[in-house]
mmCIF file of C-alpha atoms and ligand atoms in Angstrom:
data_model
loop_
_atom_site.group_PDB
_atom_site.id
_atom_site.type_symbol
_atom_site.label_atom_id
_atom_site.label_comp_id
_atom_site.label_asym_id
_atom_site.label_seq_id
_atom_site.Cartn_x
_atom_site.Cartn_y
_atom_site.Cartn_z
ATOM 1 C CA UNK A 113 10.075 21.786 14.549
ATOM 2 C CA UNK A 114 6.550 22.371 16.247
ATOM 3 C CA UNK A 115 3.631 23.628 14.726
ATOM 4 C CA UNK A 116 1.496 26.019 16.107
ATOM 5 C CA UNK A 117 -1.505 23.330 17.391
ATOM 6 C CA UNK A 118 0.685 21.070 19.108
ATOM 7 C CA UNK A 119 1.214 21.573 22.665
ATOM 8 C CA UNK A 120 4.491 20.057 24.784
ATOM 9 C CA UNK A 121 4.839 17.344 26.753
ATOM 10 C CA UNK A 122 1.008 15.263 25.715
ATOM 11 C CA UNK A 123 2.418 15.362 21.564
ATOM 12 C CA UNK A 124 5.326 13.816 22.767
ATOM 13 C CA UNK A 125 3.604 10.797 24.155
ATOM 14 C CA UNK A 126 1.241 10.314 21.651
ATOM 15 C CA UNK A 127 3.781 11.354 19.092
ATOM 16 C CA UNK A 128 5.764 8.000 20.122
ATOM 17 C CA UNK A 129 2.539 5.949 19.668
ATOM 18 C CA UNK A 130 1.561 7.448 16.451
ATOM 19 C CA UNK A 131 4.606 6.514 15.399
ATOM 20 C CA UNK A 132 4.447 2.838 16.652
ATOM 21 C CA UNK A 133 1.413 2.369 15.264
ATOM 22 C CA UNK A 134 2.316 3.683 11.374
ATOM 23 C CA UNK A 135 5.455 0.884 12.170
ATOM 24 C CA UNK A 136 3.429 -1.486 12.740
ATOM 25 C CA UNK A 137 0.288 -0.783 9.965
ATOM 26 C CA UNK A 138 3.123 -0.105 7.512
ATOM 27 C CA UNK A 139 4.686 -4.288 8.776
ATOM 28 C CA UNK A 140 1.444 -5.567 8.104
ATOM 29 C CA UNK A 141 0.968 -3.592 4.814
ATOM 30 C CA UNK A 142 4.091 -5.135 3.527
ATOM 31 C CA UNK A 143 3.615 -8.586 4.340
ATOM 32 C CA UNK A 144 -0.151 -8.495 3.149
ATOM 33 C CA UNK A 145 0.797 -7.311 -0.009
ATOM 34 C CA UNK A 146 3.990 -10.063 0.125
ATOM 35 C CA UNK A 147 1.360 -12.771 0.962
ATOM 36 C CA UNK A 148 -0.561 -11.571 -2.166
ATOM 37 C CA UNK A 149 2.425 -11.799 -4.482
ATOM 38 C CA UNK A 150 2.283 -8.520 -5.547
ATOM 39 C CA UNK A 151 4.907 -5.465 -6.461
ATOM 40 C CA UNK A 152 6.338 -3.857 -2.949
ATOM 41 C CA UNK A 153 5.056 -0.278 -3.918
ATOM 42 C CA UNK A 154 1.557 -1.737 -4.942
ATOM 43 C CA UNK A 155 0.026 -0.256 -1.716
ATOM 44 C CA UNK A 156 -0.611 3.267 -0.538
ATOM 45 C CA UNK A 157 -0.913 3.569 3.170
ATOM 46 C CA UNK A 158 -3.459 6.845 3.735
ATOM 47 C CA UNK A 159 -3.279 7.973 7.058
ATOM 48 C CA UNK A 160 -6.699 9.119 7.838
ATOM 49 C CA UNK A 161 -6.835 12.014 10.264
ATOM 50 C CA UNK A 162 -10.495 12.918 11.060
ATOM 51 C CA UNK A 163 -11.219 14.031 14.427
ATOM 52 C CA UNK A 164 -7.737 14.102 15.309
ATOM 53 C CA UNK A 165 -5.627 17.095 15.779
ATOM 54 C CA UNK A 166 -3.267 18.768 13.810
ATOM 55 C CA UNK A 167 -0.438 17.416 16.465
ATOM 56 C CA UNK A 168 -0.884 14.157 15.459
ATOM 57 C CA UNK A 169 -0.921 14.752 11.708
ATOM 58 C CA UNK A 170 2.292 16.580 12.285
ATOM 59 C CA UNK A 171 3.463 13.207 14.243
ATOM 60 C CA UNK A 172 2.647 10.967 11.662
ATOM 61 C CA UNK A 173 4.541 13.200 8.925
ATOM 62 C CA UNK A 174 8.209 13.404 11.486
ATOM 63 C CA UNK A 175 7.280 9.412 11.272
ATOM 64 C CA UNK A 176 7.392 9.787 7.032
ATOM 65 C CA UNK A 177 3.873 8.952 6.712
ATOM 66 C CA UNK A 178 2.740 11.769 3.650
ATOM 67 C CA UNK A 179 -0.681 10.763 2.446
ATOM 68 C CA UNK A 180 -3.611 11.670 4.390
ATOM 69 C CA UNK A 181 -7.162 11.617 4.324
ATOM 70 C CA UNK A 182 -10.284 13.405 6.123
ATOM 71 C CA UNK A 183 -13.786 13.221 5.788
ATOM 72 C CA UNK A 184 -14.964 16.828 5.694
ATOM 73 C CA UNK A 185 -13.759 19.807 3.861
ATOM 74 C CA UNK A 186 -13.515 22.495 6.308
ATOM 75 C CA UNK A 187 -11.647 20.363 9.281
ATOM 76 C CA UNK A 188 -8.834 19.002 6.609
ATOM 77 C CA UNK A 189 -8.718 23.117 5.278
ATOM 78 C CA UNK A 190 -7.882 24.341 9.110
ATOM 79 C CA UNK A 191 -5.531 21.325 9.419
ATOM 80 C CA UNK A 192 -3.227 20.823 6.398
ATOM 81 C CA UNK A 193 -2.404 23.773 4.493
ATOM 82 C CA UNK A 194 0.283 25.017 7.065
ATOM 83 C CA UNK A 195 1.895 21.556 6.788
ATOM 84 C CA UNK A 196 2.475 22.034 2.883
ATOM 85 C CA UNK A 197 5.276 24.403 2.870
ATOM 86 C CA UNK A 198 7.653 22.211 5.256
ATOM 87 C CA UNK A 199 5.948 19.306 3.399
ATOM 88 C CA UNK A 200 5.889 19.421 -0.026
ATOM 89 C CA UNK A 201 5.383 16.291 -1.031
ATOM 90 C CA UNK A 202 2.360 16.113 1.534
ATOM 91 C CA UNK A 203 -0.975 14.726 0.070
ATOM 92 C CA UNK A 204 -4.680 15.467 0.485
ATOM 93 C CA UNK A 205 -7.036 13.309 0.433
ATOM 94 C CA UNK A 206 -10.936 13.967 0.748
ATOM 95 C CA UNK A 207 -12.543 10.921 1.260
ATOM 96 C CA UNK A 208 -16.202 11.845 2.772
ATOM 97 C CA UNK A 209 -19.178 12.634 1.153
ATOM 98 C CA UNK A 210 -19.356 15.910 -0.357
ATOM 99 C CA UNK A 211 -21.597 18.769 -0.951
ATOM 100 C CA UNK A 212 -21.740 21.061 -4.147
ATOM 101 C CA UNK A 213 -21.356 24.245 -2.492
ATOM 102 C CA UNK A 214 -17.783 22.953 -1.014
ATOM 103 C CA UNK A 215 -16.858 21.641 -3.973
ATOM 104 C CA UNK A 216 -14.807 24.732 -4.324
ATOM 105 C CA UNK A 217 -12.991 24.553 -1.342
ATOM 106 C CA UNK A 218 -12.257 21.062 -2.172
ATOM 107 C CA UNK A 219 -10.563 21.437 -5.218
ATOM 108 C CA UNK A 220 -8.660 24.196 -3.920
ATOM 109 C CA UNK A 221 -7.382 22.052 -1.141
ATOM 110 C CA UNK A 222 -7.237 17.974 -2.154
ATOM 111 C CA UNK A 223 -5.102 16.298 -4.193
ATOM 112 C CA UNK A 224 -7.318 13.563 -4.488
ATOM 113 C CA UNK A 225 -11.059 13.781 -3.818
ATOM 114 C CA UNK A 226 -11.993 9.689 -3.622
ATOM 115 C CA UNK A 227 -16.033 10.428 -3.376
ATOM 116 C CA UNK A 228 -17.297 11.384 -6.631
ATOM 117 C CA UNK A 229 -20.782 10.050 -6.660
ATOM 118 C CA UNK A 230 -23.350 11.927 -8.544
ATOM 119 C CA UNK A 231 -23.876 14.359 -11.901
ATOM 120 C CA UNK A 232 -24.029 17.296 -9.684
ATOM 121 C CA UNK A 233 -21.117 16.863 -7.779
ATOM 122 C CA UNK A 234 -19.348 16.232 -11.539
ATOM 123 C CA UNK A 235 -20.680 20.142 -12.383
ATOM 124 C CA UNK A 236 -19.601 21.807 -9.171
ATOM 125 C CA UNK A 237 -16.028 20.037 -9.597
ATOM 126 C CA UNK A 238 -16.245 21.156 -13.116
ATOM 127 C CA UNK A 239 -16.497 24.886 -12.453
ATOM 128 C CA UNK A 240 -14.609 24.823 -9.358
ATOM 129 C CA UNK A 241 -11.771 23.614 -11.918
ATOM 130 C CA UNK A 242 -12.161 26.143 -14.415
ATOM 131 C CA UNK A 243 -12.110 28.710 -11.538
ATOM 132 C CA UNK A 244 -9.648 27.585 -9.315
ATOM 133 C CA UNK A 245 -6.603 26.270 -12.377
ATOM 134 C CA UNK A 246 -6.682 22.878 -10.641
ATOM 135 C CA UNK A 247 -8.407 19.857 -10.849
ATOM 136 C CA UNK A 248 -7.681 16.898 -8.240
ATOM 137 C CA UNK A 249 -7.451 13.533 -9.121
ATOM 138 C CA UNK A 250 -10.526 11.903 -8.600
ATOM 139 C CA UNK A 251 -12.266 8.191 -7.448
ATOM 140 C CA UNK A 252 -15.594 7.122 -7.558
ATOM 141 C CA UNK A 253 -17.244 6.062 -4.678
ATOM 142 C CA UNK A 254 -19.663 2.962 -5.494
ATOM 143 C CA UNK A 255 -22.197 1.932 -2.523
ATOM 144 C CA UNK A 256 -21.262 -1.448 -3.371
ATOM 145 C CA UNK A 257 -23.986 -2.488 -0.941
ATOM 146 C CA UNK A 258 -26.840 -0.631 -1.844
ATOM 147 C CA UNK A 259 -27.139 0.909 1.517
ATOM 148 C CA UNK A 260 -29.761 3.987 0.638
ATOM 149 C CA UNK A 261 -28.288 5.889 3.887
ATOM 150 C CA UNK A 262 -25.092 5.853 2.330
ATOM 151 C CA UNK A 263 -22.924 8.018 -0.029
ATOM 152 C CA UNK A 264 -21.772 6.700 -3.471
ATOM 153 C CA UNK A 265 -23.300 5.871 -6.750
ATOM 154 C CA UNK A 266 -25.849 2.972 -6.317
ATOM 155 C CA UNK A 267 -24.436 -0.792 -8.324
ATOM 156 C CA UNK A 268 -26.621 -0.520 -10.870
ATOM 157 C CA UNK A 269 -25.496 2.973 -11.828
ATOM 158 C CA UNK A 270 -22.082 2.671 -11.447
ATOM 159 C CA UNK A 271 -21.165 1.816 -15.527
ATOM 160 C CA UNK A 272 -23.244 4.224 -16.349
ATOM 161 C CA UNK A 273 -21.400 7.225 -14.173
ATOM 162 C CA UNK A 274 -17.949 5.887 -14.561
ATOM 163 C CA UNK A 275 -18.366 6.159 -18.538
ATOM 164 C CA UNK A 276 -19.912 9.884 -18.028
ATOM 165 C CA UNK A 277 -17.021 10.541 -15.533
ATOM 166 C CA UNK A 278 -14.729 9.073 -17.946
ATOM 167 C CA UNK A 279 -15.801 11.239 -20.902
ATOM 168 C CA UNK A 280 -15.568 14.261 -18.592
ATOM 169 C CA UNK A 281 -12.753 14.422 -16.620
ATOM 170 C CA UNK A 282 -10.413 11.855 -18.614
ATOM 171 C CA UNK A 283 -7.294 10.990 -17.176
ATOM 172 C CA UNK A 284 -8.187 12.878 -13.856
ATOM 173 C CA UNK A 285 -10.419 10.110 -13.338
ATOM 174 C CA UNK A 286 -8.696 7.183 -11.531
ATOM 175 C CA UNK A 287 -10.343 4.707 -10.387
ATOM 176 C CA UNK A 288 -13.175 3.460 -7.576
ATOM 177 C CA UNK A 289 -13.342 3.708 -3.741
ATOM 178 C CA UNK A 290 -15.694 1.845 -1.367
ATOM 179 C CA UNK A 291 -16.444 1.273 2.081
ATOM 180 C CA UNK A 292 -18.494 -2.102 2.445
ATOM 181 C CA UNK A 293 -21.471 -2.169 4.797
ATOM 182 C CA UNK A 294 -20.490 -2.598 8.530
ATOM 183 C CA UNK A 295 -21.223 -6.350 9.880
ATOM 184 C CA UNK A 296 -20.987 -7.370 6.197
ATOM 185 C CA UNK A 297 -18.485 -10.168 5.609
ATOM 186 C CA UNK A 298 -16.506 -7.368 3.421
ATOM 187 C CA UNK A 299 -14.703 -9.187 0.666
ATOM 188 C CA UNK A 300 -17.237 -9.653 -1.885
ATOM 189 C CA UNK A 301 -17.334 -6.019 -2.064
ATOM 190 C CA UNK A 302 -13.795 -5.447 -2.248
ATOM 191 C CA UNK A 303 -13.885 -8.077 -5.231
ATOM 192 C CA UNK A 304 -16.934 -6.202 -6.728
ATOM 193 C CA UNK A 305 -15.061 -3.254 -6.696
ATOM 194 C CA UNK A 306 -12.060 -4.603 -8.203
ATOM 195 C CA UNK A 307 -13.642 -6.200 -10.904
ATOM 196 C CA UNK A 308 -15.759 -3.058 -11.907
ATOM 197 C CA UNK A 309 -12.493 -1.402 -11.892
ATOM 198 C CA UNK A 310 -10.572 -3.786 -14.488
ATOM 199 C CA UNK A 311 -13.635 -3.494 -16.499
ATOM 200 C CA UNK A 312 -13.129 0.064 -16.984
ATOM 201 C CA UNK A 313 -9.139 0.219 -17.042
ATOM 202 C CA UNK A 314 -9.017 2.172 -13.978
ATOM 203 C CA UNK A 315 -6.199 1.436 -12.022
ATOM 204 C CA UNK A 316 -6.365 3.085 -8.241
ATOM 205 C CA UNK A 317 -8.894 0.922 -6.228
ATOM 206 C CA UNK A 318 -9.181 2.365 -2.623
ATOM 207 C CA UNK A 319 -10.570 -0.184 -0.436
ATOM 208 C CA UNK A 320 -9.882 -1.293 3.300
ATOM 209 C CA UNK A 321 -9.734 0.179 6.728
ATOM 210 C CA UNK A 322 -8.302 -0.095 9.799
ATOM 211 C CA UNK A 323 -10.646 -3.824 10.207
ATOM 212 C CA UNK A 324 -9.955 -5.125 7.187
ATOM 213 C CA UNK A 325 -6.784 -3.648 5.185
ATOM 214 C CA UNK A 326 -5.214 -6.805 5.079
ATOM 215 C CA UNK A 327 -8.199 -8.153 3.222
ATOM 216 C CA UNK A 328 -8.782 -5.412 0.881
ATOM 217 C CA UNK A 329 -4.777 -6.066 -0.245
ATOM 218 C CA UNK A 330 -5.265 -9.330 -1.081
ATOM 219 C CA UNK A 331 -8.011 -8.282 -2.945
ATOM 220 C CA UNK A 332 -6.482 -5.878 -5.293
ATOM 221 C CA UNK A 333 -6.523 -2.640 -2.756
ATOM 222 C CA UNK A 334 -4.347 -0.012 -4.429
ATOM 223 C CA UNK A 335 -4.953 2.576 -1.478
ATOM 224 C CA UNK A 336 -5.976 1.634 1.914
ATOM 225 C CA UNK A 337 -7.435 4.030 4.582
ATOM 226 C CA UNK A 338 -6.753 3.442 7.573
ATOM 227 C CA UNK A 339 -7.692 5.792 10.598
ATOM 228 C CA UNK A 340 -7.952 3.949 13.944
ATOM 229 C CA UNK A 341 -5.385 2.037 13.953
ATOM 230 C CA UNK A 342 -2.643 4.530 13.450
ATOM 231 C CA UNK A 343 -4.976 7.497 15.390
ATOM 232 C CA UNK A 344 -6.643 5.431 17.961
ATOM 233 C CA UNK A 345 -10.581 5.967 18.611
ATOM 234 C CA UNK A 346 -12.113 8.797 17.602
ATOM 235 C CA UNK A 347 -15.209 9.886 20.108
ATOM 236 C CA UNK A 348 -17.415 7.971 20.211
ATOM 237 C CA UNK A 349 -20.783 8.357 17.829
ATOM 238 C CA UNK A 350 -18.290 9.269 14.855
ATOM 239 C CA UNK A 351 -18.989 6.707 11.858
ATOM 240 C CA UNK A 352 -17.216 6.222 8.904
ATOM 241 C CA UNK A 353 -18.485 7.776 5.845
HETATM 242 C C1 PLP B 1235 -13.490 7.158 8.623
HETATM 243 C C2 PLP B 1235 -12.648 6.638 7.413
HETATM 244 C C3 PLP B 1235 -11.887 5.490 7.358
HETATM 245 C C4 PLP B 1235 -11.030 4.912 8.513
HETATM 246 O O1 PLP B 1235 -11.745 4.019 9.152
HETATM 247 P P1 PLP B 1235 -11.188 3.399 10.502
HETATM 248 O O2 PLP B 1235 -12.035 2.494 10.649
HETATM 249 O O3 PLP B 1235 -11.077 4.322 11.605
HETATM 250 O O4 PLP B 1235 -9.455 3.006 10.165
HETATM 251 C C5 PLP B 1235 -11.093 5.223 6.337
HETATM 252 N N1 PLP B 1235 -12.275 5.419 4.665
HETATM 253 C C6 PLP B 1235 -13.727 6.717 5.345
HETATM 254 C C7 PLP B 1235 -14.348 7.056 4.370
HETATM 255 C C8 PLP B 1235 -13.758 6.700 6.494
HETATM 256 O O5 PLP B 1235 -15.111 8.002 6.337
#
């Protein structure tokens, strides 16, 4: 079945590329999971489709992928709802820094919000959840590199923010997410996130992207967020986070 946004032959070609790339990534994930001696279902692949058209999402859906990540609420709201009817098991993760004025739309469309990082956003999400009558699962984004320009709660504030969020959101708070600094060895960041999640009894660790997801799996990732390795390069100048 063809999605309204897709267009013929180009999509066919893109679709086979995406399907092959997905297979490769899944194989790498399986291998990393096995090497780490973890259970086969320990890791969920989040296919990051930001900046790629709905046709690319459709190709991934046809190849069996069901969990997707988007950075921007608006883009996700335009791309995803039309697929929900056809694929009721589709799961949408919002993985980008979230403005409070987008909280309501985010709560309406997301299954998981991975970027909770400050009390004002907690307030906005709680209010939105009341208005919408639903609440996505939540992950706290930790700025493990303490980079001033980045989203995420700073390391020194993480314990307290996790405790507050746990008290406020209960079981809806599922875990932690990080984006290690570009150009640094990501492993110490993965280890930090892992141990912080363990200390707080949080089961979900979202870490690892195209360049480093096998390493993240070795360090205990339960979600890996992979874009480029599945959908190809994004327009230049578009960075992660
Ligand atoms: C874009 C993005 C990704 C995917 O990055 P790739 O290197 O393309 O795999 C993962 N996580 C976040 C938060 C992103 O913004």
